[in-house]
Coordinates of C-alpha atoms in Angstrom, one line a residue:
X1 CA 27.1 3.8 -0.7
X2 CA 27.4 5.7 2.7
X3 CA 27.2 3.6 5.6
X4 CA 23.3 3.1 7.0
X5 CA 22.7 6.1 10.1
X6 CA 25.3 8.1 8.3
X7 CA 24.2 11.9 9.2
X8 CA 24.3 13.8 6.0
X9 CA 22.7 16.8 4.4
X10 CA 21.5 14.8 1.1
X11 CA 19.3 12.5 3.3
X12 CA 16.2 12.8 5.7
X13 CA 17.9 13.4 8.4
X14 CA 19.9 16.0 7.4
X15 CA 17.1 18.6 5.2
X16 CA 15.4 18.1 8.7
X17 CA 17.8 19.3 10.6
X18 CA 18.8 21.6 7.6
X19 CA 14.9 23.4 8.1
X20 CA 14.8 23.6 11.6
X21 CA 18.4 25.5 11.3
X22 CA 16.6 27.4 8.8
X23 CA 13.5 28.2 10.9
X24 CA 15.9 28.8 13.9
X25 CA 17.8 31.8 11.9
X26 CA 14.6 33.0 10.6
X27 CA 12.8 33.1 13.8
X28 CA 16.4 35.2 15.1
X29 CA 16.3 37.6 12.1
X30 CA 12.5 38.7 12.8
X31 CA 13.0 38.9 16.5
X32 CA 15.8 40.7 15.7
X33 CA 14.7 43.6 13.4
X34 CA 11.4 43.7 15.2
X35 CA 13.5 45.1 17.9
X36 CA 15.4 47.0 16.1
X37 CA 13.0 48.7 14.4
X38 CA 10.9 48.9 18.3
X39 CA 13.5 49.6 20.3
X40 CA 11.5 48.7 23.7
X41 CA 14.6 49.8 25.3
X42 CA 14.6 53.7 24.2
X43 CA 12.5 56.7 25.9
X44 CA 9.1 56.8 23.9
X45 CA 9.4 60.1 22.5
X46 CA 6.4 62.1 22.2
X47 CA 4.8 62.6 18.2
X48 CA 5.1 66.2 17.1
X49 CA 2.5 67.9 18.4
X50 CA 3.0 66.3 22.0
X51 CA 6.6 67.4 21.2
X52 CA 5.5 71.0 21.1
X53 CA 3.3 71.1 23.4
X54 CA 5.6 69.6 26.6
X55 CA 8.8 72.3 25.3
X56 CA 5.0 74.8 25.5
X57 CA 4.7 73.8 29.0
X58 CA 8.4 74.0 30.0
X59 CA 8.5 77.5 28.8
X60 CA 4.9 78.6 30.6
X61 CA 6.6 77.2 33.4
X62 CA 10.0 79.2 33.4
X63 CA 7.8 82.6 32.6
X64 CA 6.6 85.3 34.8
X65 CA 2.7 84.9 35.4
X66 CA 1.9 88.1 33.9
X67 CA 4.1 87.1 30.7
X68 CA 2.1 83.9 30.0
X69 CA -0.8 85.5 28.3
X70 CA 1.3 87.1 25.8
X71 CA 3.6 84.2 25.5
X72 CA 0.3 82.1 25.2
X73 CA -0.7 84.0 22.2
X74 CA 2.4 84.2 20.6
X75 CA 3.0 80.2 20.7
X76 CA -0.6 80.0 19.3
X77 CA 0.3 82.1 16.1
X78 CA 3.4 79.9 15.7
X79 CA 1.7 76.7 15.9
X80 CA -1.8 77.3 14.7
X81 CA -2.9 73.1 14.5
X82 CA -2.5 72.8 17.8
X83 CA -4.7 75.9 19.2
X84 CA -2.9 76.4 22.2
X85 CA -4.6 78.0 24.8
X86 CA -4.1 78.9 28.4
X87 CA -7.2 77.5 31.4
X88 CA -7.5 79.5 35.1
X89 CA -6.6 76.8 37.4
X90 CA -9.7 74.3 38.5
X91 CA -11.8 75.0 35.4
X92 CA -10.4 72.0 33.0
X93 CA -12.6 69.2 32.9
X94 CA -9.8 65.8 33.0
X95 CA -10.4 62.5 31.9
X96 CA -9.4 59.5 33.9
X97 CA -8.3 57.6 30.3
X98 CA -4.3 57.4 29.8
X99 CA -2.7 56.5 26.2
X100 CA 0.6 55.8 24.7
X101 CA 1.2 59.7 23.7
X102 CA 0.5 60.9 27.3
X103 CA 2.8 58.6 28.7
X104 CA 6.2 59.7 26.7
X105 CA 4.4 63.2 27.3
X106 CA 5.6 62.1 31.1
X107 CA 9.1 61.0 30.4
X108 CA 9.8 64.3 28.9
X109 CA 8.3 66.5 32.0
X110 CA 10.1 67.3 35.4
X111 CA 8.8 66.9 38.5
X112 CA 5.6 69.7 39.5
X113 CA 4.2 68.9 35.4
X114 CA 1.5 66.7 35.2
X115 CA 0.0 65.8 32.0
X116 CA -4.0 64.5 31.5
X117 CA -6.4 63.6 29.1
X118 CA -9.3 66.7 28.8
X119 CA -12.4 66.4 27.6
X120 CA -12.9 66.5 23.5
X121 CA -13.6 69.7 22.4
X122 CA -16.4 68.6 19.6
X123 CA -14.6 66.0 17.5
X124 CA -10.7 67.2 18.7
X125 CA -9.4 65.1 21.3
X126 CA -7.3 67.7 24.0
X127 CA -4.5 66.9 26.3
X128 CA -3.4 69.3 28.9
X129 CA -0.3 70.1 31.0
X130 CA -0.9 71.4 34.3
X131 CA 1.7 74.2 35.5
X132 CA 3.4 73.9 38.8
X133 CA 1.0 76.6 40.1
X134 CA -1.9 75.0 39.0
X135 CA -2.1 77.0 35.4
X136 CA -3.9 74.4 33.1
X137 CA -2.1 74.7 29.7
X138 CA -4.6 72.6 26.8
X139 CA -4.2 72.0 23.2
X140 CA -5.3 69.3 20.1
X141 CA -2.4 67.0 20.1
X142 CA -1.6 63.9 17.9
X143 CA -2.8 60.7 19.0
X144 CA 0.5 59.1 19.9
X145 CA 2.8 56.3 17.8
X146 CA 1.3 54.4 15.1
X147 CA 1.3 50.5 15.8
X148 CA 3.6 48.7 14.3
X149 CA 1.9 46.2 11.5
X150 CA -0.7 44.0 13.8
X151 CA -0.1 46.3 17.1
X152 CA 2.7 45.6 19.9
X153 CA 6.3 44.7 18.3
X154 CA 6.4 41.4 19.9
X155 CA 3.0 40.4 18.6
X156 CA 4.7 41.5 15.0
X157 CA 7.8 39.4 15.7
X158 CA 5.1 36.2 16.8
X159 CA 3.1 36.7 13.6
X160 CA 5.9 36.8 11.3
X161 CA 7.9 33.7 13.1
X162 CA 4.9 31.9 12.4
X163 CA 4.6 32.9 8.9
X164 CA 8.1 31.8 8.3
X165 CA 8.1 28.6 10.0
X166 CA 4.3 27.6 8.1
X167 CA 6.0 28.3 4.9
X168 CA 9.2 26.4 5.9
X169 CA 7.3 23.5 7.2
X170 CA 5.1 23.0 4.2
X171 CA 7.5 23.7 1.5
X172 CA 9.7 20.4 3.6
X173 CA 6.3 18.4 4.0
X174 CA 5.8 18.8 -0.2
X175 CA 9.3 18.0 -0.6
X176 CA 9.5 14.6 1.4
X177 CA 6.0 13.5 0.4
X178 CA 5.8 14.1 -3.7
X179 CA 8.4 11.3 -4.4
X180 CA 5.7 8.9 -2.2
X181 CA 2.8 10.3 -4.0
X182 CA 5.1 9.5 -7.6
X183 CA 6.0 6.1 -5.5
X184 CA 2.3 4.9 -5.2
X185 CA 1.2 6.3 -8.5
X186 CA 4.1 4.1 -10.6
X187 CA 2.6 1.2 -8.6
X188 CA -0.9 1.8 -9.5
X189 CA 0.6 2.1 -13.6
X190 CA 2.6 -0.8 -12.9
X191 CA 2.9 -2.5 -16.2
X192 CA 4.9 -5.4 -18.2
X193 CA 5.3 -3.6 -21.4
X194 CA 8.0 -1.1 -20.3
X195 CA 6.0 1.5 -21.6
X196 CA 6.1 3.7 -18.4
X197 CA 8.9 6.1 -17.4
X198 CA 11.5 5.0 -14.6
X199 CA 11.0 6.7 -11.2
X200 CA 12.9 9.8 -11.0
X201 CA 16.0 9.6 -8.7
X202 CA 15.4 12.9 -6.9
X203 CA 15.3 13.9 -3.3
X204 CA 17.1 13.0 0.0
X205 CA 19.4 10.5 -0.6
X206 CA 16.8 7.7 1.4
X207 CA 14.1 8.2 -1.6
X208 CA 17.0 8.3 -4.2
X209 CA 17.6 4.7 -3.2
X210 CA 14.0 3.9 -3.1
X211 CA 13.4 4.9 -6.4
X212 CA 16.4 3.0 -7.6
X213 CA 15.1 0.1 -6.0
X214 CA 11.7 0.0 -7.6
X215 CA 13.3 1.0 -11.2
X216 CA 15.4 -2.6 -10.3
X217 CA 12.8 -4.3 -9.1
X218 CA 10.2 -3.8 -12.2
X219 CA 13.1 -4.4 -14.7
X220 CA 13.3 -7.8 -13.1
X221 CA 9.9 -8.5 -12.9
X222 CA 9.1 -7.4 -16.6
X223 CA 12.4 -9.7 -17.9
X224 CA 11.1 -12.2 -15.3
X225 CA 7.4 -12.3 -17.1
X226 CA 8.9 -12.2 -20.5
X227 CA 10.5 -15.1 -19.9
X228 CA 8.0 -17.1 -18.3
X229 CA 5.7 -16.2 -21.9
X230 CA 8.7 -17.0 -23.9
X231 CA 9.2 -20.1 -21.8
X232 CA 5.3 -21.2 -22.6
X233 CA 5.3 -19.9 -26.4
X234 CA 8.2 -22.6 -27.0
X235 CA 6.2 -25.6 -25.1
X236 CA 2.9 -24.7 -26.6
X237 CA 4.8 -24.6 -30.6
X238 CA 6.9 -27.6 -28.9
X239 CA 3.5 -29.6 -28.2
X240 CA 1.6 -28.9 -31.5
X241 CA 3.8 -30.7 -33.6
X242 CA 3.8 -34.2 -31.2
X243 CA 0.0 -33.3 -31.3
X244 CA -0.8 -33.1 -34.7
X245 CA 1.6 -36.1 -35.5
X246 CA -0.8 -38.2 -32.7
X247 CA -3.9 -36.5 -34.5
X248 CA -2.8 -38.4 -37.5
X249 CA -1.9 -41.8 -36.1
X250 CA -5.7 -41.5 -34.4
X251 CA -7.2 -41.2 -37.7
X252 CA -5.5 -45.0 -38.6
X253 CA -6.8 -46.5 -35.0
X254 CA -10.0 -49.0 -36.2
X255 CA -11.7 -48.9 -32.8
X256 CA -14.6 -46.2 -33.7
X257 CA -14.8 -45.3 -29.7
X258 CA -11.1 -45.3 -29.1
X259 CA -10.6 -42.8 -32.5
X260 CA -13.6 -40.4 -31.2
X261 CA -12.1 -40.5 -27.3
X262 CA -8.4 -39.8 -28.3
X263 CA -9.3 -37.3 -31.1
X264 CA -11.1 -35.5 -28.4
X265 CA -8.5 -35.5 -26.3
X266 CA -6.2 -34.2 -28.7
X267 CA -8.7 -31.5 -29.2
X268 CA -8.7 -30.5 -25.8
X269 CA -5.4 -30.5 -25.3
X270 CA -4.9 -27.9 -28.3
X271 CA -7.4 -26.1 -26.8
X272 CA -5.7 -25.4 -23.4
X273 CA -2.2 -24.7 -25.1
X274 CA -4.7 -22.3 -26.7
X275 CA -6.0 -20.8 -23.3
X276 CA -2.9 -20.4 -21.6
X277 CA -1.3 -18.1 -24.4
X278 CA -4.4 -16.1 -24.7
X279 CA -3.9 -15.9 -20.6
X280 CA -0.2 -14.7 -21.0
X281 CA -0.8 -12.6 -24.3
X282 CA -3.4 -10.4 -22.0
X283 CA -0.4 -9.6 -19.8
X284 CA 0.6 -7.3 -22.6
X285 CA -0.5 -4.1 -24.2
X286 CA -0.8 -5.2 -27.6
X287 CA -3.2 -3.2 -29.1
X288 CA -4.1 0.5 -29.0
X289 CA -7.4 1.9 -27.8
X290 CA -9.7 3.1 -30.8
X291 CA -13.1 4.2 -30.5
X292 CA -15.6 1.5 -30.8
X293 CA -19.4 1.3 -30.9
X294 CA -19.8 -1.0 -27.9
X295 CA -23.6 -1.7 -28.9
X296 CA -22.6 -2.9 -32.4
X297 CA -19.7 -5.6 -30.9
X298 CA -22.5 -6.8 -28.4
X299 CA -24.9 -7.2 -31.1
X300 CA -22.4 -8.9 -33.0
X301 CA -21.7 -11.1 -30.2
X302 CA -25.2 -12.2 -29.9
X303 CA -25.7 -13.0 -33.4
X304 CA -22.4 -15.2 -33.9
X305 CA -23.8 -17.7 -30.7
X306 CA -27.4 -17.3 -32.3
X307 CA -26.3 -19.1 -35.1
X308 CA -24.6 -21.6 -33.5
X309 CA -28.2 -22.6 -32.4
X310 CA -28.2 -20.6 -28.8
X311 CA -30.5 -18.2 -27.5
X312 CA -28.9 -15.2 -27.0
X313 CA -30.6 -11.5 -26.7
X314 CA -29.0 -8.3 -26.6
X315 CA -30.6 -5.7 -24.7
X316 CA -29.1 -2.0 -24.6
X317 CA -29.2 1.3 -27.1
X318 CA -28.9 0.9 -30.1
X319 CA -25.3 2.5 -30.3
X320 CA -22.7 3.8 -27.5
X321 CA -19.5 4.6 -28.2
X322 CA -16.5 4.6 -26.3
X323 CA -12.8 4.3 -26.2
X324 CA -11.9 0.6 -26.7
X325 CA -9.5 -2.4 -27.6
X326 CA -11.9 -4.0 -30.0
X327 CA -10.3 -7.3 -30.5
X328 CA -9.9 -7.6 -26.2
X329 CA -14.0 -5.8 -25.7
X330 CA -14.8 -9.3 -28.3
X331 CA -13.2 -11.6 -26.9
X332 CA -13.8 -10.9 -23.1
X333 CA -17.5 -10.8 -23.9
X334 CA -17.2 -13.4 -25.9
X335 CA -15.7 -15.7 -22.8
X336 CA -18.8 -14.4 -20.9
X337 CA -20.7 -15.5 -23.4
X338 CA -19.2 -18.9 -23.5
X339 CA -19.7 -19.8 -19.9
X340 CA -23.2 -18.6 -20.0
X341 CA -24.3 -20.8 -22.5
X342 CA -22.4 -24.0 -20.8
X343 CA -24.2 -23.4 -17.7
X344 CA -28.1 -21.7 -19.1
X345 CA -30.4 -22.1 -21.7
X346 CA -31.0 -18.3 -22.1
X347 CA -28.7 -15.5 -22.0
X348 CA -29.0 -11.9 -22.1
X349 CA -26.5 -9.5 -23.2
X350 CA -27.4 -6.1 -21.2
X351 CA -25.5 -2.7 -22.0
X352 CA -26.3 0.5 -19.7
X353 CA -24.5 3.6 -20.5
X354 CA -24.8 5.8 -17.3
X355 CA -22.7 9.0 -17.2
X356 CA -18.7 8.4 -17.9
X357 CA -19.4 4.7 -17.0
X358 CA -20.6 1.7 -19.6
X359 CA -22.1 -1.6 -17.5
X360 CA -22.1 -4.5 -19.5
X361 CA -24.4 -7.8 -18.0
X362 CA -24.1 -11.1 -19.3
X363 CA -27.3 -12.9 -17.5
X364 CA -28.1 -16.6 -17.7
X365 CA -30.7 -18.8 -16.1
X366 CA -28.0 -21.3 -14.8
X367 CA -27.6 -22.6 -11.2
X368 CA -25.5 -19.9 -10.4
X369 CA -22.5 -19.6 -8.4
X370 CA -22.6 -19.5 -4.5
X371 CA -21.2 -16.2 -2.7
X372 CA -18.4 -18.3 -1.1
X373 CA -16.9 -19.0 -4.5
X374 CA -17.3 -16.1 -6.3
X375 CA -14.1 -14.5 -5.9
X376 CA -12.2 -17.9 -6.5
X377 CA -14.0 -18.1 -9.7
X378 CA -12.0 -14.8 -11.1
X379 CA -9.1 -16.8 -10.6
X380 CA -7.4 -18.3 -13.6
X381 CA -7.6 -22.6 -13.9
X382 CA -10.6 -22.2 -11.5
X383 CA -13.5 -24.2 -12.7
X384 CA -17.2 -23.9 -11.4
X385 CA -17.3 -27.8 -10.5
X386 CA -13.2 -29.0 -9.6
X387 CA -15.3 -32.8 -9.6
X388 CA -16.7 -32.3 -13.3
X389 CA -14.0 -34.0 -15.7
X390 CA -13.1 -32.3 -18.8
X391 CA -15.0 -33.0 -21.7
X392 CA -16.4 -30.8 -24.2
X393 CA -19.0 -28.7 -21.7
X394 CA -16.5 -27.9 -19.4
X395 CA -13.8 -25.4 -20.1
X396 CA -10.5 -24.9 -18.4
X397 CA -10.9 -22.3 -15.9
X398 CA -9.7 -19.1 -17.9
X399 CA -12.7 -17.3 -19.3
X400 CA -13.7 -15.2 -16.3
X401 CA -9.6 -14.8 -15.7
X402 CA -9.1 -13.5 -19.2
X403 CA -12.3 -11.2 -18.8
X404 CA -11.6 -9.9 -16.1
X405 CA -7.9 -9.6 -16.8
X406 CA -9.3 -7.3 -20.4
X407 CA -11.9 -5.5 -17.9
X408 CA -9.0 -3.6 -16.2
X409 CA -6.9 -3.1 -18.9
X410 CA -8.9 -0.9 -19.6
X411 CA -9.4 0.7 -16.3
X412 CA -12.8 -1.2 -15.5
X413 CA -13.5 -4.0 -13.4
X414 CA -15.4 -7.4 -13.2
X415 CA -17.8 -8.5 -10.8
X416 CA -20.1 -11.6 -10.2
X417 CA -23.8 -11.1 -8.9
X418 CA -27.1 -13.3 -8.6
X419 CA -29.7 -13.2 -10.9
X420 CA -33.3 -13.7 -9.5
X421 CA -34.7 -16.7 -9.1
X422 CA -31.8 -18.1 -10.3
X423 CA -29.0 -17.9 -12.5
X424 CA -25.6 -15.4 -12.6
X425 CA -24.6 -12.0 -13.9
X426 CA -20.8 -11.6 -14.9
X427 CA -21.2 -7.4 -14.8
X428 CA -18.4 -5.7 -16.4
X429 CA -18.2 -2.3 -15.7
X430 CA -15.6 0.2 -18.0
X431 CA -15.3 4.1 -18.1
X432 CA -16.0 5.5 -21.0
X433 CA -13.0 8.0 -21.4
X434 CA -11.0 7.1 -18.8
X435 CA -7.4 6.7 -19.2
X436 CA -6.8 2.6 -19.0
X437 CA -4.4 0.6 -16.7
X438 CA -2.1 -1.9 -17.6
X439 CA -2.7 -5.4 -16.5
X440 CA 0.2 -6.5 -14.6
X441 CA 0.6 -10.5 -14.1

């Protein structure tokens, strides 16, 4: 382990100061061959036809006057693209515009040469070079250097220094932020089963340790909850037997009212064990997703309570499929159901399938729950009246917990609303194809 500030090339510290080396050389190189290839520092030499034309003008110049007409001629049949020509003195027409071409055109000349722009000659632009004496010497010259890339060399050198530190600068940004992207998704698949990969230990040394960290930290928390479920498996197969041995010594007590009150007791106490480990087993992928016709399960639902003498509706198409835990979808609903009936004398099963989402409503015409409490009512051992004693119309605080707890398993959620005038709606909302999470405790 090196020591913590340590300045090395594996950590963050050191890939920074790693690229900004890198854009510094890169930034040097293109500087560099732009002004190599430029070379600000040389003569601008004249493009071809320029070319001839000034060594044109220099030999005009050296010539008798009464030699220039035939000299004239003869450079015109030697370098027909330029048309070559010789103008009396005062009858050229000169532009006031200058450009790159005139001015090497300069640099070449001596002193008593002046070259001009002359007016176009149709679509032919003409330069001329005027003779010491006035003698106007005109031809079709080219139209100077080509630009390098974009224009002027520096403006080159800007545009590619840019270019290379962008690229630079995003290729580092991707490369420090995907193991936090990969840190906040293994969060958000969090789960106790061990069924998710380990964090890869890539990257600067800082998010190597990171992801060590977290790899440590859910292998402790997945042996810690293991434990705990272990720990409450053996007390709950612990209790029964004591249970079951008091069930029997009830059934020998004479007293009609104390046998009734301590066999409910009993009950209830085998019914919490019960609770719990259906609390804890939740915690736990332990069956696969299937498809399932969600209508049929809520129909189902509706006609088990309906024979035990309660009025319970379904109301939704008459089939909707989706991808499921069949068992969990039952028994969620079926805790939903529960509480309804405890707290309502009607209760209405509602399904709405609406795009990639399926919304399932258990409505009853209870009092209802007050906005203040409805979040504390999703917690588990939370009961709607903490003054009500336990008998057998009040349950233990775990059927909206183990609901919602099966609502995001499989990637869905679970809500509480009022129903008008009165009453509450446990809404369960689920995707339809969605990949599920995993429940974590």
């Amino acid at each position: 382990m090196k020591p913590p500030g340590f300045f090395h090339l594996n950590g963050i510290g050191g890939q920074i100061a790693a690229l900004v080396l890198a854009s510094t050389v890169a930034l040097h190189l293109v500087v560099t061959t732009a002004f190599l290839i430029g070379r600000p520092d040389r003569q601008e030499t004249p493009p071809d036809g320029a070319h001839q034309l000034t060594d044109a003008a220099l030999l005009l110049g050296a010539a008798e006057p009464g030699e220039r007409p035939r000299l004239v001629a003869d450079l015109a049949r030697a370098f027909p693209r330029l048309g070559i020509d010789m103008l009396a003195p005062g009858t050229a027409t000169v532009e006031t515009s200058d450009s790159p071409h005139l001015r090497g055109m300069r640099r070449h000349l001596p002193p008593g040469f002046k070259a001009v722009q002359l007016t176009p000659d149709g679509n032919a632009r003409r330069v001329g070079i005027e003779l010491p004496d006035g003698t106007m010497i005109a031809a079709r010259a080219d139209g100077g250097p080509r630009p390098m890339f974009w224009g002027a060399p520096w403006l080159t050198a800007l545009m590619t220094a840019f270019i290379c530190v962008t690229v630079l600068g995003l290729w580092a940004a991707r490369t420090l932020t995907k193991p936090l992207s990969s840190f906040a998704k293994a969060a958000e698949n969090f789960s106790l089963d061990r069924t998710t990969e380990p964090l890869p230990e890539r990257g600067p040394e800082e998010i190597r340790q990171v992801a060590r960290a977290l790899n440590r930290m859910q292998e402790r928390i997945a042996r810690l909850m293991a434990d705990r479920t272990r720990m409450l498996a053996a007390i709950s197969h612990d209790l029964r037997t004591p249970i079951t041995r008091l069930r029997l010594r009830a059934e020998f007590i004479e007293d009609e009212g104390n046998r009734r009150r301590m066999l409910i007791d009993l009950d209830q106490m085998r019914s919490m064990l019960e609770s719990v480990l259906s609390l804890l087993r939740n915690d736990r992928k332990i069956e696969a997703l299937t498809l399932v016709d969600i209508a049929s399960t809520l129909q189902l639902i509706a006609d088990q309570f309906g024979d035990m003498g309660h009025v319970v509706r379904y109301d939704g198409p008459a089939s909707a499929t989706a991808a499921a835990r069949p068992d969990d979808l039952h028994r969620g609903v079926t805790n939903l159901v529960e509480n309804a009936v405890r707290f309502g004398a009607e209760v209405t099963i509602r399904l709405v399938v609406s795009g990639t989402t399926l919304v399932i409503d258990v409505e009853d015409d209870g009092p209802g729950i007050s906005d203040a409490r409805k979040q504390e009512m999703l917690e588990p051992f939370v009961r709607g009246d903490d003054a009500r004693t336990m008998d057998a119309s009040t349950g233990f605080g775990l059927g909206l917990s183990i609901a919602r707890a099966i609502a995001i398993t499989h990637g869905g959620e679970l809500s509480l609303h009022d129903r008008e005038p009165h009453g509450l709606i446990v809404r369960m909302r689920l995707p339809i194809w969605q990949e599920p999470r995993l429940a974590a405790a």
